[in-house]
XYZ file of C-alpha atoms in Angstrom:
216
model
C 17.408 -3.287 -33.307
C 18.556 -0.559 -31.146
C 18.412 -1.409 -27.375
C 15.998 0.278 -25.190
C 18.862 1.307 -22.452
C 20.056 3.507 -25.023
C 16.558 4.090 -27.134
C 14.310 5.291 -24.008
C 15.567 8.950 -23.982
C 14.724 9.799 -27.097
C 11.272 11.502 -26.814
C 8.041 10.488 -25.073
C 5.013 9.571 -27.326
C 6.948 6.865 -28.828
C 3.604 4.726 -29.403
C 2.825 6.872 -32.131
C 5.436 5.410 -33.996
C 3.789 2.114 -35.749
C 7.111 0.423 -35.274
C 7.658 0.931 -31.670
C 4.149 -0.246 -31.113
C 4.892 -3.148 -32.603
C 7.824 -3.965 -31.144
C 6.549 -3.269 -27.746
C 3.541 -5.822 -28.425
C 5.736 -8.136 -29.954
C 7.842 -8.432 -26.593
C 5.106 -8.526 -24.361
C 6.210 -11.921 -22.971
C 10.120 -11.279 -22.548
C 10.554 -13.093 -18.970
C 11.096 -9.601 -16.912
C 7.273 -8.682 -18.197
C 5.342 -12.067 -18.793
C 3.985 -12.854 -15.613
C 2.254 -9.669 -15.532
C 0.649 -10.248 -19.349
C 0.123 -13.903 -18.639
C -2.236 -12.130 -15.583
C -3.642 -9.890 -18.117
C -4.426 -12.771 -20.620
C -6.275 -14.352 -17.545
C -8.119 -11.496 -16.516
C -9.533 -10.265 -19.632
C -12.620 -10.952 -21.507
C -14.387 -9.724 -24.721
C -16.674 -7.738 -21.971
C -14.066 -6.971 -19.841
C -10.641 -6.356 -20.621
C -7.452 -4.883 -19.491
C -4.486 -3.339 -21.446
C -0.960 -5.162 -21.598
C 2.118 -3.924 -19.492
C 4.517 -2.277 -21.920
C 8.302 -4.489 -22.089
C 9.999 -1.427 -21.781
C 9.078 -1.084 -17.897
C 11.156 -3.265 -15.428
C 8.507 -5.608 -14.371
C 9.789 -8.306 -11.659
C 12.985 -5.795 -11.430
C 10.992 -2.968 -11.036
C 11.898 -1.009 -7.965
C 9.221 1.329 -8.072
C 5.455 0.948 -8.493
C 3.412 3.528 -9.859
C -0.418 3.124 -9.100
C -2.921 5.367 -11.213
C -6.820 5.061 -11.322
C -7.992 3.146 -14.520
C -6.796 2.478 -17.849
C -6.815 5.318 -20.210
C -8.373 5.847 -23.846
C -4.786 5.780 -25.350
C -4.452 1.984 -24.046
C -6.818 0.825 -26.307
C -6.136 -1.418 -29.064
C -6.343 0.436 -32.569
C -7.020 3.611 -31.452
C -4.476 3.206 -28.889
C -1.418 0.752 -28.384
C -3.212 -1.736 -26.529
C -0.284 -1.113 -23.524
C 0.154 0.713 -20.375
C 2.844 2.509 -21.577
C 4.795 6.137 -20.434
C 5.044 6.547 -24.235
C 1.646 6.416 -24.707
C 0.320 9.321 -27.221
C -1.719 11.159 -24.518
C -0.925 14.343 -22.169
C -0.704 12.363 -19.286
C 1.604 9.516 -20.169
C 4.051 12.707 -21.216
C 3.775 14.279 -18.322
C 4.597 10.948 -16.394
C 7.720 10.502 -18.976
C 8.860 14.015 -18.290
C 8.434 13.568 -14.264
C 10.427 10.373 -14.679
C 13.019 11.985 -16.766
C 13.837 15.155 -14.827
C 14.032 12.756 -11.445
C 16.364 10.780 -12.818
C 14.330 7.291 -12.626
C 14.411 4.777 -15.510
C 11.886 2.948 -17.040
C 13.494 -0.420 -16.651
C 13.297 0.602 -12.573
C 9.350 1.281 -12.870
C 6.382 -0.931 -12.934
C 2.891 0.829 -13.547
C -0.746 -0.743 -12.566
C -3.877 0.819 -12.297
C -6.174 0.710 -9.113
C -8.819 -0.921 -11.458
C -7.111 -2.463 -13.941
C -10.348 -3.156 -16.414
C -11.024 -0.434 -18.695
C -13.963 1.515 -17.818
C -12.807 5.233 -18.639
C -14.240 6.417 -15.598
C -13.935 6.516 -11.591
C -14.029 3.278 -9.829
C -16.345 2.627 -7.271
C -15.345 1.512 -3.638
C -16.756 -1.973 -4.863
C -14.407 -2.146 -8.032
C -11.088 -0.646 -5.957
C -11.534 -3.521 -3.577
C -11.937 -5.977 -6.869
C -8.731 -4.330 -8.047
C -6.743 -5.265 -5.161
C -6.428 -9.038 -5.974
C -4.202 -7.864 -9.296
C -2.550 -5.511 -7.079
C -1.709 -8.468 -4.742
C -0.161 -10.196 -7.517
C 1.819 -7.270 -9.234
C 3.706 -6.161 -5.952
C 4.126 -10.221 -5.061
C 6.020 -10.211 -8.697
C 8.123 -7.558 -7.454
C 10.402 -8.541 -4.834
C 12.971 -5.548 -5.213
C 10.179 -3.111 -4.924
C 11.151 -0.063 -2.546
C 8.872 2.561 -3.404
C 5.199 2.737 -4.355
C 3.720 6.092 -5.937
C -0.204 6.270 -5.788
C -1.149 8.915 -8.137
C -4.842 10.539 -6.992
C -7.413 9.869 -4.484
C -8.522 6.350 -5.984
C -5.317 5.060 -6.090
C -4.719 6.434 -2.715
C -7.465 4.474 -1.174
C -6.348 1.485 -2.783
C -2.706 1.103 -1.552
C -4.166 2.185 2.060
C -6.683 -0.540 2.026
C -3.934 -2.846 0.286
C -1.734 -2.428 3.347
C -4.361 -3.179 6.000
C -4.846 -6.310 4.411
C -1.252 -7.231 3.360
C 1.160 -5.899 6.164
C 3.848 -8.622 5.236
C 4.063 -7.106 1.820
C 4.664 -3.369 2.471
C 6.604 -3.650 5.472
C 10.113 -2.564 4.065
C 7.771 -0.235 0.876
C 8.117 3.833 1.048
C 4.509 4.990 0.136
C 4.138 8.409 -1.565
C 0.866 9.654 -2.082
C 0.902 12.362 -4.659
C -1.392 13.713 -7.661
C -2.178 11.895 -11.252
C 0.049 13.123 -13.761
C -2.779 14.646 -15.837
C -3.316 18.394 -15.998
C -6.949 17.809 -15.013
C -5.803 16.790 -11.326
C -3.987 20.480 -11.330
C -7.510 22.067 -12.029
C -8.496 24.532 -9.256
C -9.625 27.757 -8.629
C -7.921 28.303 -5.678
C -5.005 30.999 -6.153
C -1.394 29.157 -5.969
C -2.758 25.371 -5.563
C -2.007 24.499 -9.042
C 1.634 25.772 -8.777
C 1.740 23.917 -4.774
C 0.321 21.175 -6.729
C 2.894 20.950 -9.339
C 5.703 21.570 -7.193
C 4.824 18.448 -5.101
C 4.672 16.291 -7.971
C 8.395 17.375 -8.689
C 9.258 16.586 -5.269
C 7.698 13.784 -4.971
C 9.646 12.055 -7.946
C 12.457 13.188 -6.426
C 12.070 11.751 -3.325
C 11.016 8.105 -4.936
C 14.678 9.012 -6.866
C 16.179 9.493 -3.710
C 15.361 6.511 -2.249
C 16.450 4.279 -5.170
C 19.691 6.280 -4.423
C 19.729 5.081 -0.670
C 19.282 8.502 0.424
């Protein structure tokens, strides 16, 4: 098997490859990612389920946490990978992959999570954002090396603001970067020049996260 450290730069959307998808699922209980996926097992039911976190991420070794809104359709089992993964076969994941690559942030430096981690495929309510704060606290607590949190989109930013107010001791040394979602939908606007401004902000925000990791 090719080591992930060598394999990660091959291409985006590798979850379309059944062999890669199977390898990620088979490795979901590797030590660095097991605590998160055991939590997923505990919090999932037939009625309410959440995707696993792909083991290509850093897990307990992560230095950057990316928070998005909710799991997308390609995280479903069968029609997707069953996982949160930058290699999922969708446009948002591919754009995230490219932003990370261009900023020099490796997958094993990263952990990903969602404001509302259960699958709903819609905007979470304020009450649902609050419900997601408990699992988010477990995620942050499991990442002792965390230096940067990137809150992608309005719901993620609201969640992280609430989290910071309630857990000041956990976030004291963490740099917060509020930015746009990596989906092209986040760029939709009729304001002249605004689409380009948002895209530039995303590029600049990933560069800022990378600079923090380098100690700049």
